[in-house]
Amino acid sequence: LGVGIASVAREKAGIIKRGVPLLTGASRSEARKVLREVAGQNDAPLREFGRDFRAIRTGIQKFSYVSEKSVVEDLTFAMAGGHQIKNAALACAAVEELRAKGFVVPDAALRQGIQKARFAGRFEIVKRSPDVIIDGAHTPESMRLLKSTFRKLYPGISPFVLTGMLREKNWKEMARILAPLAREVVCVSPQGDRALDAEQLASRVRELGVPVTVSETIEHGFGMLLQKASRDDVVLAAGSLYMIGPVRRACGLGEE
């Protein structure tokens, strides 16, 4: 998608269609500038999170949606992470646009949709005792969100971490963010020819002073950590979307 926020935003802006409303939760000023420019060129009405609509947290996993068009109070969301409030608010804004075009979407349906929304591989707890969490975080930004969410939900716990990354990603920075969270790390190579060599990733983790070993496969590495984990421990698999399927299958689940 290019190098830098503005370049990526311009590629993403290719979805903008003439006269069709655009909703965005982009937080970086560079991205917003590009989106405003392209939306203006296409006469696409632009609504931005934080300016035209917002979410007000009202409790754990609860928020109220507020815009110039409507207010929906005390919505409940199930997905972990404070950033999911913004995603839910974007969904509410999308419903407002649909209603403006004549679609009938009752508030009850909106509430149910927000409450039941799930995304496989996004801080997904797939097993308990020990808890097994999979997260497809594969950028520094998503890795920071993962780390923040983990510390909020599991204060004082250092997880066993299974990680593998793709070589074209900013893997050194992602390792720098993830490794200090871990009690111990097992590095693997994700599926596909874009995978970063597990030994190379392990070398970076070792530089950061975290105990690390290498496994030939995702399944074997996951098994190694499960054997070490007690019922009160946490096993966290993260670093690539390509990790999700193998770990889900190892837990007896299908790929969603």
PDB file of C-alpha atoms in Angstrom:
ATOM      1  CA  LEU A   1       0.000   0.000   0.000  1.00  0.00           C
ATOM      2  CA  GLY A   2       3.029   2.259  -0.039  1.00  0.00           C
ATOM      3  CA  VAL A   3       5.335   3.769   2.554  1.00  0.00           C
ATOM      4  CA  GLY A   4       3.987   6.180   5.135  1.00  0.00           C
ATOM      5  CA  ILE A   5       0.527   7.084   6.450  1.00  0.00           C
ATOM      6  CA  ALA A   6      -0.352   9.462   3.598  1.00  0.00           C
ATOM      7  CA  SER A   7       0.562   6.905   0.927  1.00  0.00           C
ATOM      8  CA  VAL A   8      -1.509   4.180   2.557  1.00  0.00           C
ATOM      9  CA  ALA A   9      -4.428   6.584   3.048  1.00  0.00           C
ATOM     10  CA  ARG A  10      -4.383   7.517  -0.638  1.00  0.00           C
ATOM     11  CA  GLU A  11      -4.567   3.857  -1.639  1.00  0.00           C
ATOM     12  CA  LYS A  12      -7.405   3.270   0.820  1.00  0.00           C
ATOM     13  CA  ALA A  13      -9.167   6.348  -0.552  1.00  0.00           C
ATOM     14  CA  GLY A  14      -9.582   4.476  -3.823  1.00  0.00           C
ATOM     15  CA  ILE A  15     -12.840   3.106  -2.386  1.00  0.00           C
ATOM     16  CA  ILE A  16     -14.404   6.595  -2.365  1.00  0.00           C
ATOM     17  CA  LYS A  17     -17.193   6.910  -4.921  1.00  0.00           C
ATOM     18  CA  ARG A  18     -18.639  10.065  -6.394  1.00  0.00           C
ATOM     19  CA  GLY A  19     -21.481  11.416  -4.283  1.00  0.00           C
ATOM     20  CA  VAL A  20     -21.408   8.505  -1.821  1.00  0.00           C
ATOM     21  CA  PRO A  21     -20.988   9.395   1.876  1.00  0.00           C
ATOM     22  CA  LEU A  22     -17.642   8.501   3.448  1.00  0.00           C
ATOM     23  CA  LEU A  23     -17.240   7.632   7.131  1.00  0.00           C
ATOM     24  CA  THR A  24     -13.821   7.510   8.749  1.00  0.00           C
ATOM     25  CA  GLY A  25     -12.279   6.836  12.107  1.00  0.00           C
ATOM     26  CA  ALA A  26      -8.783   7.772  10.914  1.00  0.00           C
ATOM     27  CA  SER A  27      -6.912   9.392  13.795  1.00  0.00           C
ATOM     28  CA  ARG A  28      -3.706  10.523  12.059  1.00  0.00           C
ATOM     29  CA  SER A  29      -3.808  14.040  10.643  1.00  0.00           C
ATOM     30  CA  GLU A  30      -1.904  12.904   7.529  1.00  0.00           C
ATOM     31  CA  ALA A  31      -4.603  10.348   6.758  1.00  0.00           C
ATOM     32  CA  ARG A  32      -7.480  12.730   7.396  1.00  0.00           C
ATOM     33  CA  LYS A  33      -5.924  15.335   5.101  1.00  0.00           C
ATOM     34  CA  VAL A  34      -5.758  12.851   2.215  1.00  0.00           C
ATOM     35  CA  LEU A  35      -9.296  11.568   2.816  1.00  0.00           C
ATOM     36  CA  ARG A  36     -10.691  15.095   2.906  1.00  0.00           C
ATOM     37  CA  GLU A  37      -8.909  15.919  -0.340  1.00  0.00           C
ATOM     38  CA  VAL A  38     -10.120  12.851  -2.230  1.00  0.00           C
ATOM     39  CA  ALA A  39     -13.643  13.100  -0.794  1.00  0.00           C
ATOM     40  CA  GLY A  40     -13.802  16.723  -1.932  1.00  0.00           C
ATOM     41  CA  GLN A  41     -12.647  15.791  -5.434  1.00  0.00           C
ATOM     42  CA  ASN A  42     -15.491  13.260  -5.621  1.00  0.00           C
ATOM     43  CA  ASP A  43     -18.187  15.411  -3.961  1.00  0.00           C
ATOM     44  CA  ALA A  44     -18.467  12.654  -1.332  1.00  0.00           C
ATOM     45  CA  PRO A  45     -19.951  13.908   1.971  1.00  0.00           C
ATOM     46  CA  LEU A  46     -17.379  13.189   4.702  1.00  0.00           C
ATOM     47  CA  ARG A  47     -18.208  12.406   8.333  1.00  0.00           C
ATOM     48  CA  GLU A  48     -15.358  11.966  10.798  1.00  0.00           C
ATOM     49  CA  PHE A  49     -15.230  10.236  14.166  1.00  0.00           C
ATOM     50  CA  GLY A  50     -14.652  12.798  16.898  1.00  0.00           C
ATOM     51  CA  ARG A  51     -15.991  15.658  14.792  1.00  0.00           C
ATOM     52  CA  ASP A  52     -19.357  14.587  13.350  1.00  0.00           C
ATOM     53  CA  PHE A  53     -20.076  11.639  15.621  1.00  0.00           C
ATOM     54  CA  ARG A  54     -18.516  10.209  18.758  1.00  0.00           C
ATOM     55  CA  ALA A  55     -18.744   7.522  21.426  1.00  0.00           C
ATOM     56  CA  ILE A  56     -18.978   8.225  25.152  1.00  0.00           C
ATOM     57  CA  ARG A  57     -17.962   5.363  27.432  1.00  0.00           C
ATOM     58  CA  THR A  58     -20.655   4.708  30.044  1.00  0.00           C
ATOM     59  CA  GLY A  59     -19.260   1.559  31.664  1.00  0.00           C
ATOM     60  CA  ILE A  60     -17.205  -1.567  31.074  1.00  0.00           C
ATOM     61  CA  GLN A  61     -17.983  -2.660  27.489  1.00  0.00           C
ATOM     62  CA  LYS A  62     -20.675   0.064  27.248  1.00  0.00           C
ATOM     63  CA  PHE A  63     -20.951   3.382  25.437  1.00  0.00           C
ATOM     64  CA  SER A  64     -23.433   5.900  24.095  1.00  0.00           C
ATOM     65  CA  TYR A  65     -23.392   7.007  20.466  1.00  0.00           C
ATOM     66  CA  VAL A  66     -23.834  10.728  19.823  1.00  0.00           C
ATOM     67  CA  SER A  67     -24.035  12.586  16.513  1.00  0.00           C
ATOM     68  CA  GLU A  68     -25.713  15.597  15.001  1.00  0.00           C
ATOM     69  CA  LYS A  69     -28.452  13.241  13.800  1.00  0.00           C
ATOM     70  CA  SER A  70     -29.191  10.982  16.771  1.00  0.00           C
ATOM     71  CA  VAL A  71     -28.301   9.683  20.221  1.00  0.00           C
ATOM     72  CA  VAL A  72     -28.330   5.992  21.149  1.00  0.00           C
ATOM     73  CA  GLU A  73     -27.595   5.398  24.823  1.00  0.00           C
ATOM     74  CA  ASP A  74     -25.881   2.513  26.647  1.00  0.00           C
ATOM     75  CA  LEU A  75     -24.871   0.250  23.779  1.00  0.00           C
ATOM     76  CA  THR A  76     -23.044  -2.921  24.836  1.00  0.00           C
ATOM     77  CA  PHE A  77     -20.152  -4.357  22.840  1.00  0.00           C
ATOM     78  CA  ALA A  78     -18.477  -7.721  23.322  1.00  0.00           C
ATOM     79  CA  MET A  79     -15.112  -7.346  21.587  1.00  0.00           C
ATOM     80  CA  ALA A  80     -12.164  -6.614  23.869  1.00  0.00           C
ATOM     81  CA  GLY A  81     -10.195  -3.391  23.621  1.00  0.00           C
ATOM     82  CA  GLY A  82     -11.110   0.246  24.019  1.00  0.00           C
ATOM     83  CA  HIS A  83     -10.493   0.832  20.294  1.00  0.00           C
ATOM     84  CA  GLN A  84     -13.552  -1.313  19.540  1.00  0.00           C
ATOM     85  CA  ILE A  85     -15.733   1.571  20.751  1.00  0.00           C
ATOM     86  CA  LYS A  86     -14.610   3.591  17.733  1.00  0.00           C
ATOM     87  CA  ASN A  87     -15.362   0.663  15.416  1.00  0.00           C
ATOM     88  CA  ALA A  88     -18.830   0.309  16.933  1.00  0.00           C
ATOM     89  CA  ALA A  89     -19.440   4.049  16.555  1.00  0.00           C
ATOM     90  CA  LEU A  90     -18.520   3.786  12.863  1.00  0.00           C
ATOM     91  CA  ALA A  91     -21.120   1.025  12.516  1.00  0.00           C
ATOM     92  CA  CYS A  92     -23.716   3.278  14.158  1.00  0.00           C
ATOM     93  CA  ALA A  93     -22.837   6.088  11.752  1.00  0.00           C
ATOM     94  CA  ALA A  94     -23.205   3.685   8.828  1.00  0.00           C
ATOM     95  CA  VAL A  95     -26.693   2.769  10.063  1.00  0.00           C
ATOM     96  CA  GLU A  96     -27.569   6.474  10.143  1.00  0.00           C
ATOM     97  CA  GLU A  97     -26.555   6.788   6.493  1.00  0.00           C
ATOM     98  CA  LEU A  98     -28.623   3.725   5.562  1.00  0.00           C
ATOM     99  CA  ARG A  99     -31.641   5.136   7.363  1.00  0.00           C
ATOM    100  CA  ALA A 100     -31.229   8.415   5.467  1.00  0.00           C
ATOM    101  CA  LYS A 101     -31.510   6.424   2.242  1.00  0.00           C
ATOM    102  CA  GLY A 102     -34.758   4.775   3.341  1.00  0.00           C
ATOM    103  CA  PHE A 103     -33.542   1.534   4.901  1.00  0.00           C
ATOM    104  CA  VAL A 104     -35.452   0.512   8.026  1.00  0.00           C
ATOM    105  CA  VAL A 105     -33.030  -0.405  10.830  1.00  0.00           C
ATOM    106  CA  PRO A 106     -34.694  -0.494  14.274  1.00  0.00           C
ATOM    107  CA  ASP A 107     -32.670   0.558  17.326  1.00  0.00           C
ATOM    108  CA  ALA A 108     -33.160  -2.972  18.694  1.00  0.00           C
ATOM    109  CA  ALA A 109     -31.420  -4.417  15.630  1.00  0.00           C
ATOM    110  CA  LEU A 110     -28.576  -1.915  16.001  1.00  0.00           C
ATOM    111  CA  ARG A 111     -28.118  -2.842  19.665  1.00  0.00           C
ATOM    112  CA  GLN A 112     -28.153  -6.545  18.894  1.00  0.00           C
ATOM    113  CA  GLY A 113     -25.681  -6.151  16.059  1.00  0.00           C
ATOM    114  CA  ILE A 114     -23.179  -4.232  18.201  1.00  0.00           C
ATOM    115  CA  GLN A 115     -23.583  -6.671  21.096  1.00  0.00           C
ATOM    116  CA  LYS A 116     -23.100  -9.812  19.016  1.00  0.00           C
ATOM    117  CA  ALA A 117     -20.337  -8.611  16.696  1.00  0.00           C
ATOM    118  CA  ARG A 118     -17.294 -10.892  16.712  1.00  0.00           C
ATOM    119  CA  PHE A 119     -14.072 -10.934  14.678  1.00  0.00           C
ATOM    120  CA  ALA A 120     -12.046 -14.136  14.750  1.00  0.00           C
ATOM    121  CA  GLY A 121      -8.434 -13.471  15.641  1.00  0.00           C
ATOM    122  CA  ARG A 122      -8.976 -10.072  17.247  1.00  0.00           C
ATOM    123  CA  PHE A 123      -8.098 -10.604  20.913  1.00  0.00           C
ATOM    124  CA  GLU A 124     -10.093 -13.799  20.667  1.00  0.00           C
ATOM    125  CA  ILE A 125     -10.071 -16.046  23.738  1.00  0.00           C
ATOM    126  CA  VAL A 126     -10.312 -19.532  22.254  1.00  0.00           C
ATOM    127  CA  LYS A 127      -9.621 -21.593  25.373  1.00  0.00           C
ATOM    128  CA  ARG A 128      -9.809 -21.268  29.142  1.00  0.00           C
ATOM    129  CA  SER A 129      -7.631 -22.634  31.986  1.00  0.00           C
ATOM    130  CA  PRO A 130      -5.144 -21.714  30.713  1.00  0.00           C
ATOM    131  CA  ASP A 131      -6.558 -18.854  28.687  1.00  0.00           C
ATOM    132  CA  VAL A 132      -5.421 -18.957  25.068  1.00  0.00           C
ATOM    133  CA  ILE A 133      -5.681 -15.691  23.146  1.00  0.00           C
ATOM    134  CA  ILE A 134      -5.074 -15.206  19.440  1.00  0.00           C
ATOM    135  CA  ASP A 135      -4.650 -11.804  17.866  1.00  0.00           C
ATOM    136  CA  GLY A 136      -3.723 -11.130  14.260  1.00  0.00           C
ATOM    137  CA  ALA A 137      -1.803  -7.961  15.169  1.00  0.00           C
ATOM    138  CA  HIS A 138       0.697  -7.458  12.330  1.00  0.00           C
ATOM    139  CA  THR A 139       1.599  -3.760  12.520  1.00  0.00           C
ATOM    140  CA  PRO A 140       3.226  -1.722  15.302  1.00  0.00           C
ATOM    141  CA  GLU A 141      -0.051   0.136  15.870  1.00  0.00           C
ATOM    142  CA  SER A 142      -2.142  -3.027  16.222  1.00  0.00           C
ATOM    143  CA  MET A 143       0.564  -4.581  18.422  1.00  0.00           C
ATOM    144  CA  ARG A 144       0.390  -1.574  20.768  1.00  0.00           C
ATOM    145  CA  LEU A 145      -3.393  -1.945  20.962  1.00  0.00           C
ATOM    146  CA  LEU A 146      -2.987  -5.643  21.736  1.00  0.00           C
ATOM    147  CA  LYS A 147      -0.463  -4.905  24.480  1.00  0.00           C
ATOM    148  CA  SER A 148      -2.673  -2.217  26.013  1.00  0.00           C
ATOM    149  CA  THR A 149      -5.732  -4.470  25.955  1.00  0.00           C
ATOM    150  CA  PHE A 150      -3.843  -7.383  27.491  1.00  0.00           C
ATOM    151  CA  ARG A 151      -2.486  -5.307  30.366  1.00  0.00           C
ATOM    152  CA  LYS A 152      -5.941  -3.927  31.073  1.00  0.00           C
ATOM    153  CA  LEU A 153      -7.650  -7.344  31.114  1.00  0.00           C
ATOM    154  CA  TYR A 154      -4.792  -9.353  32.654  1.00  0.00           C
ATOM    155  CA  PRO A 155      -3.036  -6.951  35.054  1.00  0.00           C
ATOM    156  CA  GLY A 156       0.171  -8.321  36.530  1.00  0.00           C
ATOM    157  CA  ILE A 157       0.304 -11.388  34.263  1.00  0.00           C
ATOM    158  CA  SER A 158       3.134 -12.122  31.838  1.00  0.00           C
ATOM    159  CA  PRO A 159       1.907 -14.492  29.100  1.00  0.00           C
ATOM    160  CA  PHE A 160       3.679 -17.263  27.271  1.00  0.00           C
ATOM    161  CA  VAL A 161       3.923 -15.824  23.751  1.00  0.00           C
ATOM    162  CA  LEU A 162       3.865 -17.659  20.429  1.00  0.00           C
ATOM    163  CA  THR A 163       4.835 -15.334  17.605  1.00  0.00           C
ATOM    164  CA  GLY A 164       5.664 -15.392  13.919  1.00  0.00           C
ATOM    165  CA  MET A 165       5.823 -12.498  11.473  1.00  0.00           C
ATOM    166  CA  LEU A 166       6.148 -11.709   7.778  1.00  0.00           C
ATOM    167  CA  ARG A 167       9.476 -10.358   6.603  1.00  0.00           C
ATOM    168  CA  GLU A 168       8.055  -7.316   4.786  1.00  0.00           C
ATOM    169  CA  LYS A 169       6.414  -6.071   7.988  1.00  0.00           C
ATOM    170  CA  ASN A 170       8.078  -3.814  10.549  1.00  0.00           C
ATOM    171  CA  TRP A 171       8.934  -6.923  12.554  1.00  0.00           C
ATOM    172  CA  LYS A 172      11.803  -5.439  14.577  1.00  0.00           C
ATOM    173  CA  GLU A 173       9.525  -2.765  15.992  1.00  0.00           C
ATOM    174  CA  MET A 174       6.696  -5.246  16.603  1.00  0.00           C
ATOM    175  CA  ALA A 175       9.085  -7.525  18.479  1.00  0.00           C
ATOM    176  CA  ARG A 176      10.251  -4.552  20.555  1.00  0.00           C
ATOM    177  CA  ILE A 177       6.643  -3.862  21.560  1.00  0.00           C
ATOM    178  CA  LEU A 178       5.568  -7.460  22.186  1.00  0.00           C
ATOM    179  CA  ALA A 179       8.596  -9.117  23.782  1.00  0.00           C
ATOM    180  CA  PRO A 180       8.701  -7.170  27.094  1.00  0.00           C
ATOM    181  CA  LEU A 181       5.129  -8.290  27.775  1.00  0.00           C
ATOM    182  CA  ALA A 182       6.151 -11.964  27.674  1.00  0.00           C
ATOM    183  CA  ARG A 183       7.292 -14.401  30.313  1.00  0.00           C
ATOM    184  CA  GLU A 184       8.750 -16.549  27.549  1.00  0.00           C
ATOM    185  CA  VAL A 185       8.570 -16.503  23.742  1.00  0.00           C
ATOM    186  CA  VAL A 186       8.454 -19.249  21.123  1.00  0.00           C
ATOM    187  CA  CYS A 187       9.183 -18.028  17.589  1.00  0.00           C
ATOM    188  CA  VAL A 188       7.789 -19.758  14.514  1.00  0.00           C
ATOM    189  CA  SER A 189       7.566 -19.074  10.798  1.00  0.00           C
ATOM    190  CA  PRO A 190       3.988 -18.425   9.602  1.00  0.00           C
ATOM    191  CA  GLN A 191       2.665 -20.294   6.600  1.00  0.00           C
ATOM    192  CA  GLY A 192       3.636 -19.035   3.135  1.00  0.00           C
ATOM    193  CA  ASP A 193       6.733 -17.816   1.317  1.00  0.00           C
ATOM    194  CA  ARG A 194       6.532 -14.329   2.876  1.00  0.00           C
ATOM    195  CA  ALA A 195       7.351 -15.639   6.346  1.00  0.00           C
ATOM    196  CA  LEU A 196      10.215 -14.217   8.359  1.00  0.00           C
ATOM    197  CA  ASP A 197      12.722 -16.872   9.405  1.00  0.00           C
ATOM    198  CA  ALA A 198      11.950 -17.865  12.998  1.00  0.00           C
ATOM    199  CA  GLU A 199      15.648 -17.831  13.946  1.00  0.00           C
ATOM    200  CA  GLN A 200      15.950 -14.233  12.784  1.00  0.00           C
ATOM    201  CA  LEU A 201      12.950 -13.190  14.861  1.00  0.00           C
ATOM    202  CA  ALA A 202      14.272 -15.119  17.867  1.00  0.00           C
ATOM    203  CA  SER A 203      17.586 -13.266  17.597  1.00  0.00           C
ATOM    204  CA  ARG A 204      15.730  -9.954  17.882  1.00  0.00           C
ATOM    205  CA  VAL A 205      13.745 -11.173  20.915  1.00  0.00           C
ATOM    206  CA  ARG A 206      16.970 -12.406  22.517  1.00  0.00           C
ATOM    207  CA  GLU A 207      18.495  -8.923  22.078  1.00  0.00           C
ATOM    208  CA  LEU A 208      15.582  -7.595  24.119  1.00  0.00           C
ATOM    209  CA  GLY A 209      16.501  -9.856  27.031  1.00  0.00           C
ATOM    210  CA  VAL A 210      13.490 -12.186  26.877  1.00  0.00           C
ATOM    211  CA  PRO A 211      13.810 -16.017  27.080  1.00  0.00           C
ATOM    212  CA  VAL A 212      13.134 -17.426  23.611  1.00  0.00           C
ATOM    213  CA  THR A 213      13.153 -20.710  21.717  1.00  0.00           C
ATOM    214  CA  VAL A 214      12.373 -21.654  18.111  1.00  0.00           C
ATOM    215  CA  SER A 215       9.868 -24.209  16.867  1.00  0.00           C
ATOM    216  CA  GLU A 216       9.633 -25.659  13.366  1.00  0.00           C
ATOM    217  CA  THR A 217       5.847 -25.371  13.208  1.00  0.00           C
ATOM    218  CA  ILE A 218       3.103 -23.246  14.725  1.00  0.00           C
ATOM    219  CA  GLU A 219       1.345 -26.332  16.060  1.00  0.00           C
ATOM    220  CA  HIS A 220       4.458 -27.698  17.762  1.00  0.00           C
ATOM    221  CA  GLY A 221       5.357 -24.325  19.268  1.00  0.00           C
ATOM    222  CA  PHE A 222       1.843 -23.889  20.584  1.00  0.00           C
ATOM    223  CA  GLY A 223       1.956 -27.366  22.107  1.00  0.00           C
ATOM    224  CA  MET A 224       5.252 -26.537  23.834  1.00  0.00           C
ATOM    225  CA  LEU A 225       3.730 -23.523  25.545  1.00  0.00           C
ATOM    226  CA  LEU A 226       0.536 -25.333  26.531  1.00  0.00           C
ATOM    227  CA  GLN A 227       2.620 -27.959  28.312  1.00  0.00           C
ATOM    228  CA  LYS A 228       4.428 -25.267  30.310  1.00  0.00           C
ATOM    229  CA  ALA A 229       1.313 -23.260  31.180  1.00  0.00           C
ATOM    230  CA  SER A 230      -0.620 -23.853  34.374  1.00  0.00           C
ATOM    231  CA  ARG A 231      -4.379 -23.335  34.607  1.00  0.00           C
ATOM    232  CA  ASP A 232      -3.814 -19.755  35.751  1.00  0.00           C
ATOM    233  CA  ASP A 233      -1.378 -18.827  32.971  1.00  0.00           C
ATOM    234  CA  VAL A 234      -2.108 -17.188  29.622  1.00  0.00           C
ATOM    235  CA  VAL A 235      -0.838 -18.233  26.201  1.00  0.00           C
ATOM    236  CA  LEU A 236      -0.878 -15.438  23.621  1.00  0.00           C
ATOM    237  CA  ALA A 237      -0.411 -16.078  19.892  1.00  0.00           C
ATOM    238  CA  ALA A 238       0.218 -12.935  17.849  1.00  0.00           C
ATOM    239  CA  GLY A 239       2.235 -11.353  15.049  1.00  0.00           C
ATOM    240  CA  SER A 240       0.508 -12.433  11.843  1.00  0.00           C
ATOM    241  CA  LEU A 241      -2.948 -13.222  10.503  1.00  0.00           C
ATOM    242  CA  TYR A 242      -1.430 -16.465   9.205  1.00  0.00           C
ATOM    243  CA  MET A 243      -1.123 -17.677  12.814  1.00  0.00           C
ATOM    244  CA  ILE A 244      -4.860 -17.659  13.461  1.00  0.00           C
ATOM    245  CA  GLY A 245      -5.946 -20.795  11.594  1.00  0.00           C
ATOM    246  CA  PRO A 246      -3.343 -23.232  12.976  1.00  0.00           C
ATOM    247  CA  VAL A 247      -3.909 -22.133  16.582  1.00  0.00           C
ATOM    248  CA  ARG A 248      -7.694 -22.278  16.245  1.00  0.00           C
ATOM    249  CA  ARG A 249      -7.445 -25.806  14.830  1.00  0.00           C
ATOM    250  CA  ALA A 250      -5.085 -26.840  17.638  1.00  0.00           C
ATOM    251  CA  CYS A 251      -7.808 -25.719  20.059  1.00  0.00           C
ATOM    252  CA  GLY A 252     -10.424 -27.812  18.231  1.00  0.00           C
ATOM    253  CA  LEU A 253     -12.037 -24.861  16.473  1.00  0.00           C
ATOM    254  CA  GLY A 254     -12.662 -24.190  12.789  1.00  0.00           C
ATOM    255  CA  GLU A 255     -11.453 -21.195  10.786  1.00  0.00           C
ATOM    256  CA  GLU A 256     -14.070 -18.419  10.804  1.00  0.00           C
TER     257      GLU A 256
END
